[in-house]
Coordinates of C-alpha atoms in Angstrom, one line a residue:
X1 CA 55.9 26.4 33.1
X2 CA 58.3 23.5 32.7
X3 CA 58.5 21.0 35.6
X4 CA 60.4 18.3 33.8
X5 CA 64.1 18.1 34.7
X6 CA 66.3 19.0 31.8
X7 CA 70.0 19.0 32.7
X8 CA 72.6 20.7 30.7
X9 CA 76.1 19.5 30.0
X10 CA 77.8 22.4 31.7
X11 CA 80.8 21.7 33.9
X12 CA 80.1 21.2 37.6
X13 CA 82.4 21.2 40.6
X14 CA 82.9 18.2 42.8
X15 CA 80.5 17.4 45.6
X16 CA 81.2 15.9 49.0
X17 CA 79.6 13.6 51.5
X18 CA 78.5 14.9 54.9
X19 CA 77.2 13.2 58.0
X20 CA 75.3 14.7 60.9
X21 CA 75.4 13.9 64.6
X22 CA 72.4 14.3 66.8
X23 CA 73.0 12.4 70.0
X24 CA 70.9 12.2 73.2
X25 CA 67.7 13.6 71.7
X26 CA 65.5 10.8 72.8
X27 CA 66.2 11.3 76.5
X28 CA 66.0 15.1 76.2
X29 CA 62.8 14.7 74.2
X30 CA 61.3 12.7 77.0
X31 CA 62.2 15.4 79.5
X32 CA 60.8 18.1 77.2
X33 CA 57.5 16.2 77.1
X34 CA 57.1 16.8 80.9
X35 CA 56.9 20.5 80.3
X36 CA 53.2 21.4 79.8
X37 CA 50.6 24.0 80.4
X38 CA 51.7 27.2 82.2
X39 CA 55.2 25.8 82.9
X40 CA 55.8 25.6 79.1
X41 CA 54.9 29.3 78.8
X42 CA 57.3 30.1 81.7
X43 CA 60.1 28.0 80.1
X44 CA 59.7 29.8 76.8
X45 CA 59.7 33.2 78.5
X46 CA 63.0 32.4 80.2
X47 CA 64.8 30.4 77.6
X48 CA 63.2 31.1 74.2
X49 CA 62.0 28.5 71.7
X50 CA 64.9 26.1 72.4
X51 CA 62.4 23.3 73.2
X52 CA 61.5 23.2 69.5
X53 CA 65.1 22.0 68.8
X54 CA 64.3 18.7 70.4
X55 CA 61.5 17.6 68.0
X56 CA 62.4 19.6 64.9
X57 CA 62.6 17.4 61.8
X58 CA 65.9 17.6 60.0
X59 CA 66.1 16.3 56.4
X60 CA 69.8 15.3 56.1
X61 CA 69.6 15.2 52.3
X62 CA 68.3 18.7 52.4
X63 CA 71.2 19.9 54.6
X64 CA 73.7 17.9 52.6
X65 CA 72.4 19.6 49.4
X66 CA 72.7 23.1 51.0
X67 CA 76.3 22.5 52.0
X68 CA 77.3 21.7 48.4
X69 CA 76.6 25.4 47.6
X70 CA 78.8 26.9 50.3
X71 CA 81.1 29.7 48.9
X72 CA 84.2 29.7 51.2
X73 CA 85.5 33.0 49.9
X74 CA 82.3 34.9 50.6
X75 CA 81.1 32.9 53.6
X76 CA 77.6 32.4 52.1
X77 CA 75.7 29.9 49.9
X78 CA 75.9 30.8 46.2
X79 CA 73.2 29.4 44.0
X80 CA 72.2 29.9 40.4
X81 CA 71.4 33.6 40.3
X82 CA 71.1 34.3 44.0
X83 CA 72.9 34.0 47.4
X84 CA 71.8 33.1 50.9
X85 CA 73.5 33.6 54.3
X86 CA 72.1 33.1 57.8
X87 CA 72.0 36.3 59.9
X88 CA 71.9 37.2 63.6
X89 CA 68.4 38.6 63.1
X90 CA 67.1 35.3 61.6
X91 CA 68.6 33.1 64.3
X92 CA 67.3 35.4 67.0
X93 CA 63.8 35.3 65.4
X94 CA 63.7 31.5 65.2
X95 CA 64.9 31.0 68.8
X96 CA 62.9 34.0 70.2
X97 CA 66.1 35.0 72.0
X98 CA 67.2 38.6 71.8
X99 CA 70.8 39.6 71.0
X100 CA 72.1 41.4 74.0
X101 CA 73.9 44.7 73.7
X102 CA 77.2 43.6 75.1
X103 CA 80.3 41.7 74.0
X104 CA 78.9 39.0 71.7
X105 CA 81.1 36.2 72.7
X106 CA 81.8 34.6 76.1
X107 CA 85.3 34.2 77.5
X108 CA 85.5 30.8 79.2
X109 CA 87.5 31.1 82.5
X110 CA 90.3 28.7 83.4
X111 CA 89.0 28.5 86.9
X112 CA 85.2 28.6 86.9
X113 CA 83.1 29.9 89.8
X114 CA 81.4 26.7 90.9
X115 CA 79.2 28.6 93.4
X116 CA 77.8 30.7 90.5
X117 CA 77.3 27.6 88.4
X118 CA 75.4 25.9 91.4
X119 CA 73.1 28.9 91.7
X120 CA 72.4 29.1 88.0
X121 CA 71.5 25.4 87.8
X122 CA 69.7 25.2 91.1
X123 CA 72.2 22.6 92.3
X124 CA 73.8 22.2 95.7
X125 CA 77.5 22.9 96.0
X126 CA 77.9 19.3 97.1
X127 CA 76.3 18.1 93.8
X128 CA 78.5 20.3 91.7
X129 CA 81.7 19.4 93.5
X130 CA 80.9 15.7 93.3
X131 CA 80.0 15.6 89.6
X132 CA 82.2 18.3 88.1
X133 CA 84.4 16.1 85.8
X134 CA 87.2 16.6 83.4
X135 CA 86.8 15.4 79.8
X136 CA 89.6 16.1 77.4
X137 CA 90.8 19.6 77.8
X138 CA 87.7 20.9 79.5
X139 CA 85.4 20.4 82.5
X140 CA 81.7 20.0 82.9
X141 CA 78.9 17.6 83.7
X142 CA 78.1 14.3 82.1
X143 CA 74.7 14.2 80.5
X144 CA 73.6 11.2 82.6
X145 CA 74.0 13.1 85.9
X146 CA 72.0 16.1 84.7
X147 CA 69.2 13.9 83.2
X148 CA 68.9 11.9 86.5
X149 CA 68.9 15.1 88.5
X150 CA 66.2 16.7 86.2
X151 CA 64.0 13.6 86.6
X152 CA 64.2 13.8 90.4
X153 CA 63.2 17.5 90.3
X154 CA 60.3 16.6 88.0
X155 CA 59.0 13.9 90.4
X156 CA 59.1 16.6 93.1
X157 CA 57.3 19.1 90.9
X158 CA 60.2 21.6 91.3
X159 CA 59.7 23.0 87.9
X160 CA 61.9 26.1 88.1
X161 CA 65.0 24.0 88.9
X162 CA 63.9 21.4 86.3
X163 CA 63.6 24.0 83.6
X164 CA 67.1 25.2 84.3
X165 CA 68.6 21.8 84.0
X166 CA 66.7 20.9 80.8
X167 CA 67.8 24.2 79.3
X168 CA 71.5 23.7 80.1
X169 CA 71.2 20.2 78.6
X170 CA 69.8 21.6 75.4
X171 CA 72.6 24.1 75.3
X172 CA 75.3 21.5 75.8
X173 CA 73.9 18.6 73.7
X174 CA 72.0 20.3 70.9
X175 CA 73.1 23.9 70.5
X176 CA 76.8 23.7 71.4
X177 CA 77.8 20.1 71.1
X178 CA 81.5 19.5 71.7
X179 CA 82.0 16.2 73.5
X180 CA 79.7 13.2 73.1
X181 CA 76.9 13.3 75.8
X182 CA 78.9 15.9 77.9
X183 CA 77.9 19.4 78.8
X184 CA 81.1 21.3 78.9
X185 CA 82.1 24.6 80.6
X186 CA 81.7 26.7 77.4
X187 CA 78.0 25.6 77.0
X188 CA 77.4 26.4 80.7
X189 CA 79.0 29.8 80.4
X190 CA 76.8 30.6 77.4
X191 CA 73.7 29.4 79.3
X192 CA 74.6 31.7 82.3
X193 CA 75.4 34.6 80.0
X194 CA 72.0 34.4 78.2
X195 CA 73.3 35.7 74.9
X196 CA 73.8 32.5 72.7
X197 CA 72.8 33.8 69.3
X198 CA 76.1 35.3 68.2
X199 CA 78.0 32.2 69.2
X200 CA 75.5 30.0 67.5
X201 CA 75.9 31.8 64.2
X202 CA 79.7 31.8 64.5
X203 CA 79.7 28.1 65.2
X204 CA 77.5 27.5 62.2
X205 CA 79.9 29.3 59.9
X206 CA 82.9 27.7 61.5
X207 CA 81.5 24.2 61.3
X208 CA 80.5 24.6 57.6
X209 CA 83.7 26.4 56.6
X210 CA 86.0 23.9 58.3
X211 CA 84.4 20.9 56.5
X212 CA 84.3 22.6 53.0
X213 CA 86.1 20.5 50.4
X214 CA 86.5 17.7 52.9
X215 CA 83.1 16.4 53.8
X216 CA 82.7 14.5 57.0
X217 CA 80.7 15.1 60.2
X218 CA 78.9 18.3 61.0
X219 CA 78.1 18.9 64.7
X220 CA 76.7 22.4 64.9
X221 CA 73.1 23.2 65.8
X222 CA 71.5 21.3 62.9
X223 CA 67.8 22.0 63.6
X224 CA 68.4 25.7 63.5
X225 CA 70.4 25.6 60.3
X226 CA 67.7 23.5 58.6
X227 CA 65.0 25.7 59.9
X228 CA 66.8 28.7 58.4
X229 CA 67.2 27.0 55.0
X230 CA 63.6 25.9 54.8
X231 CA 62.3 29.4 55.7
X232 CA 63.7 30.7 52.4
X233 CA 62.2 27.9 50.2
X234 CA 58.8 27.9 48.6
X235 CA 56.0 26.4 50.7
X236 CA 53.6 25.5 47.9
X237 CA 53.7 24.5 44.2
X238 CA 56.1 22.2 42.3
X239 CA 58.9 22.5 44.9
X240 CA 56.7 20.9 47.6
X241 CA 54.7 18.5 45.4
X242 CA 57.6 17.3 43.2
X243 CA 59.1 13.9 43.7
X244 CA 62.5 15.0 42.3
X245 CA 65.6 14.8 44.4
X246 CA 66.7 17.7 46.6
X247 CA 69.5 19.0 44.3
X248 CA 67.1 18.9 41.3
X249 CA 64.5 20.9 43.0
X250 CA 67.0 23.4 44.3
X251 CA 68.6 23.8 40.9
X252 CA 65.0 24.5 39.6
X253 CA 64.7 27.6 41.8
X254 CA 65.6 31.2 40.8
X255 CA 65.8 34.4 42.8
X256 CA 62.1 35.0 42.0
X257 CA 61.1 31.9 43.8
X258 CA 63.0 32.5 47.1
X259 CA 61.2 33.7 50.2
X260 CA 63.5 36.6 51.0
X261 CA 61.8 37.6 54.3
X262 CA 60.5 34.6 56.3
X263 CA 57.1 34.9 57.9
X264 CA 57.2 37.1 61.0
X265 CA 60.6 38.7 60.2
X266 CA 59.0 41.8 58.7
X267 CA 57.0 42.5 61.8
X268 CA 58.7 44.8 64.3
X269 CA 57.8 44.3 67.9
X270 CA 57.9 46.7 70.8
X271 CA 55.9 48.6 73.3
X272 CA 57.0 52.1 72.3
X273 CA 54.8 52.6 69.3
X274 CA 55.7 56.3 68.9
X275 CA 59.4 55.5 69.0
X276 CA 58.8 52.7 66.4
X277 CA 57.1 55.2 64.1
X278 CA 60.1 57.6 64.4
X279 CA 62.5 54.7 63.6
X280 CA 60.5 53.7 60.5
X281 CA 60.2 57.4 59.4
X282 CA 64.0 57.8 59.8
X283 CA 64.8 54.8 57.7
X284 CA 62.5 56.2 55.0
X285 CA 64.4 59.5 54.9
X286 CA 67.9 58.0 54.4
X287 CA 69.7 59.6 51.5
X288 CA 73.3 60.0 50.2
X289 CA 75.2 63.2 49.9
X290 CA 74.3 63.7 46.3
X291 CA 70.7 62.4 47.0
X292 CA 70.5 60.5 43.7
X293 CA 71.9 57.0 44.5
X294 CA 69.1 55.6 46.6
X295 CA 65.6 55.1 45.3
X296 CA 62.4 53.5 46.6
X297 CA 63.0 50.4 48.7
X298 CA 62.1 47.1 47.2
X299 CA 63.1 43.4 47.2
X300 CA 64.3 43.4 43.6
X301 CA 68.0 42.9 43.0
X302 CA 69.7 45.4 40.6
X303 CA 71.0 44.1 37.3
X304 CA 74.6 44.8 38.4
X305 CA 74.3 42.4 41.3
X306 CA 72.6 39.8 39.2
X307 CA 75.4 40.0 36.6
X308 CA 78.0 39.7 39.3
X309 CA 76.4 36.6 40.7
X310 CA 76.2 35.0 37.3
X311 CA 79.9 35.7 36.8
X312 CA 80.7 34.3 40.2
X313 CA 78.9 31.1 39.2
X314 CA 80.8 30.9 36.0
X315 CA 84.1 31.2 37.9
X316 CA 83.2 28.7 40.7
X317 CA 80.9 26.4 38.8
X318 CA 77.8 24.9 40.4
X319 CA 77.8 21.5 42.2
X320 CA 74.9 20.2 40.1
X321 CA 73.8 20.6 36.4
X322 CA 71.2 23.3 35.6
X323 CA 67.6 22.3 35.0
X324 CA 64.5 24.1 33.8
X325 CA 62.8 26.4 36.3
X326 CA 60.1 24.8 38.5
X327 CA 58.0 27.9 38.5
X328 CA 56.8 30.3 35.7
X329 CA 59.2 33.2 35.6
X330 CA 58.3 36.9 35.0
X331 CA 59.2 38.2 31.5
X332 CA 62.6 39.8 31.3
X333 CA 62.6 43.5 30.7
X334 CA 65.2 44.4 28.0
X335 CA 67.7 46.9 29.0
X336 CA 67.6 49.9 26.8
X337 CA 70.9 51.3 25.5
X338 CA 71.3 54.9 26.6
X339 CA 74.3 57.1 25.5
X340 CA 76.7 58.0 28.2
X341 CA 76.3 61.7 27.6
X342 CA 72.5 61.4 28.1
X343 CA 73.0 59.6 31.4
X344 CA 75.4 62.4 32.5
X345 CA 72.9 65.1 31.5
X346 CA 70.1 63.4 33.4
X347 CA 72.3 63.0 36.5
X348 CA 73.2 66.7 36.4
X349 CA 69.5 67.6 36.0
X350 CA 68.6 65.4 38.9
X351 CA 71.3 66.9 41.1
X352 CA 70.1 70.4 40.3
X353 CA 66.5 69.4 41.1
X354 CA 67.6 67.9 44.5
X355 CA 69.6 71.1 45.2
X356 CA 66.6 73.3 44.5
X357 CA 64.5 71.1 46.8
X358 CA 67.1 71.4 49.5
X359 CA 67.0 75.2 49.1
X360 CA 63.2 75.3 49.2
X361 CA 63.0 73.0 52.2
X362 CA 64.0 75.6 54.9
X363 CA 61.3 78.0 53.5
X364 CA 58.7 75.2 53.7
X365 CA 59.7 74.6 57.3
X366 CA 59.3 78.3 58.1
X367 CA 55.9 78.3 56.4
X368 CA 54.8 75.3 58.3
X369 CA 56.0 76.8 61.6
X370 CA 54.1 80.1 60.8
X371 CA 51.0 78.0 59.9
X372 CA 51.2 76.3 63.3
X373 CA 51.6 79.6 65.1
X374 CA 48.6 81.2 63.3
X375 CA 46.5 78.1 64.0
X376 CA 47.3 78.4 67.7
X377 CA 46.5 82.1 67.7
X378 CA 43.2 81.5 66.0
X379 CA 42.3 78.8 68.5
X380 CA 43.1 81.2 71.4
X381 CA 41.0 84.0 69.9
X382 CA 38.1 81.6 69.3
X383 CA 38.2 80.4 72.9
X384 CA 38.4 84.1 74.1
X385 CA 35.4 85.0 72.0
X386 CA 33.4 82.1 73.4
X387 CA 34.2 83.2 77.0
X388 CA 33.0 86.8 76.2
X389 CA 29.8 85.6 74.7
X390 CA 29.1 83.3 77.6
X391 CA 29.7 86.2 80.0
X392 CA 27.5 88.5 78.2
X393 CA 24.7 86.0 78.2
X394 CA 25.1 85.5 81.9
X395 CA 25.0 89.2 82.7
X396 CA 21.9 89.7 80.5
X397 CA 20.1 86.9 82.3
X398 CA 20.9 88.3 85.7
X399 CA 19.6 91.7 84.8
X400 CA 16.5 90.3 83.2
X401 CA 15.7 88.3 86.3
X402 CA 16.0 91.4 88.5
X403 CA 13.7 93.3 86.2
X404 CA 11.1 90.6 86.2
X405 CA 11.3 90.3 90.0
X406 CA 10.9 94.1 90.4
X407 CA 7.9 94.2 88.2
X408 CA 6.3 91.3 90.1
X409 CA 6.6 93.1 93.4
X410 CA 5.3 96.4 92.0
X411 CA 2.2 94.7 90.7
X412 CA 1.3 93.7 94.2
X413 CA -1.3 95.8 95.9
X414 CA 0.8 96.1 98.9
X415 CA 4.5 96.5 98.3
X416 CA 6.9 95.5 101.1
X417 CA 10.0 97.5 100.1
X418 CA 12.0 96.0 102.8
X419 CA 11.2 92.5 101.7
X420 CA 11.9 93.6 98.1
X421 CA 15.4 94.9 99.0
X422 CA 16.2 91.6 100.8
X423 CA 15.1 89.7 97.6
X424 CA 17.5 91.8 95.5
X425 CA 20.4 91.1 97.8
X426 CA 19.8 87.4 97.4
X427 CA 20.0 87.6 93.6
X428 CA 23.4 86.4 92.3
X429 CA 25.8 89.1 91.2
X430 CA 26.9 89.3 87.5
X431 CA 30.1 87.4 86.7
X432 CA 33.3 89.3 86.8

């Protein structure tokens, strides 16, 4: 394993300088500190993990390094031998906010319903009308008004209303920043709609794409982008302990070192366990029409994709020179050369085998159905046999009791036949 940096003299493309704006976090962090105990649980249930955006550490050098690898044609980040791209599922997982099954983006109205906004933010209509301001080409609330109002609600222990104001502040200042210290109508509409993840992801791509090749300021939700990037990087070993610069450590990683599925992403949640089992089973049964293209699922990239990425890198170049891998790499398996006619023959044999399996499958289904029917019949017969045996034992016992009783009476010196008949009438009749 080689940890020393050894750069090659291969050509690299130009890098750019980026800056990152994170305004108003001190005041919002102070408000977030007021949420404790049970109220913190309530806040998370209603608004997800957006509180973590206030105190998340963002390494600007790490983000700047990530942006150098942006591939504008593919809308992803192309590294040496692998590619990464944020997804809806990942953003939804990190924020603990589900993606709603509806139109993914919110249409901002020209004339907003101020009554609806007042109800959503627990404000009086007088407060809304008195503080609804225009800023540029949009309307909204200045951050100072919402912070002051939230502090008043906290002093009065009105936590439900306080939570709503703090949440909309996070939406407008951290998640969807547009104007400095101003919560605009678009952010408020997203807060009311409760489906922010698609817009967050779209804003991330737009912000990065619009600054590609130019550098400058990035204003999108920086904590979330950095959290996503870090989730795919090694959490132990040379990458963590090394004192090298960000770009040197990133260039020292290969596809074998990347965390492809962040912690928790591979755990499906739900209350319908039987339904979940059906979904998992259905995914395992996916096949193509010829039934030979898909194999066992795994996290290993096929050679065709790896070759394609390498060619992509050669065409675009990398922003930094290559270095030795930080981690020990598995041995490469040589690709055996197989004649084309042999591959064709194997494909034909596989197709025939799959066809035979398809022909046999209906017979197997019929046999399974017959087996289930026979098992049911055997169970019914067994239950009937048990009932007959139980009835026979009961009848035998009743008869035996009568015989014993009759013998006992006959052994008496004086037999009271009338009393004997009464005794027999009291004996229980045999079961039907």
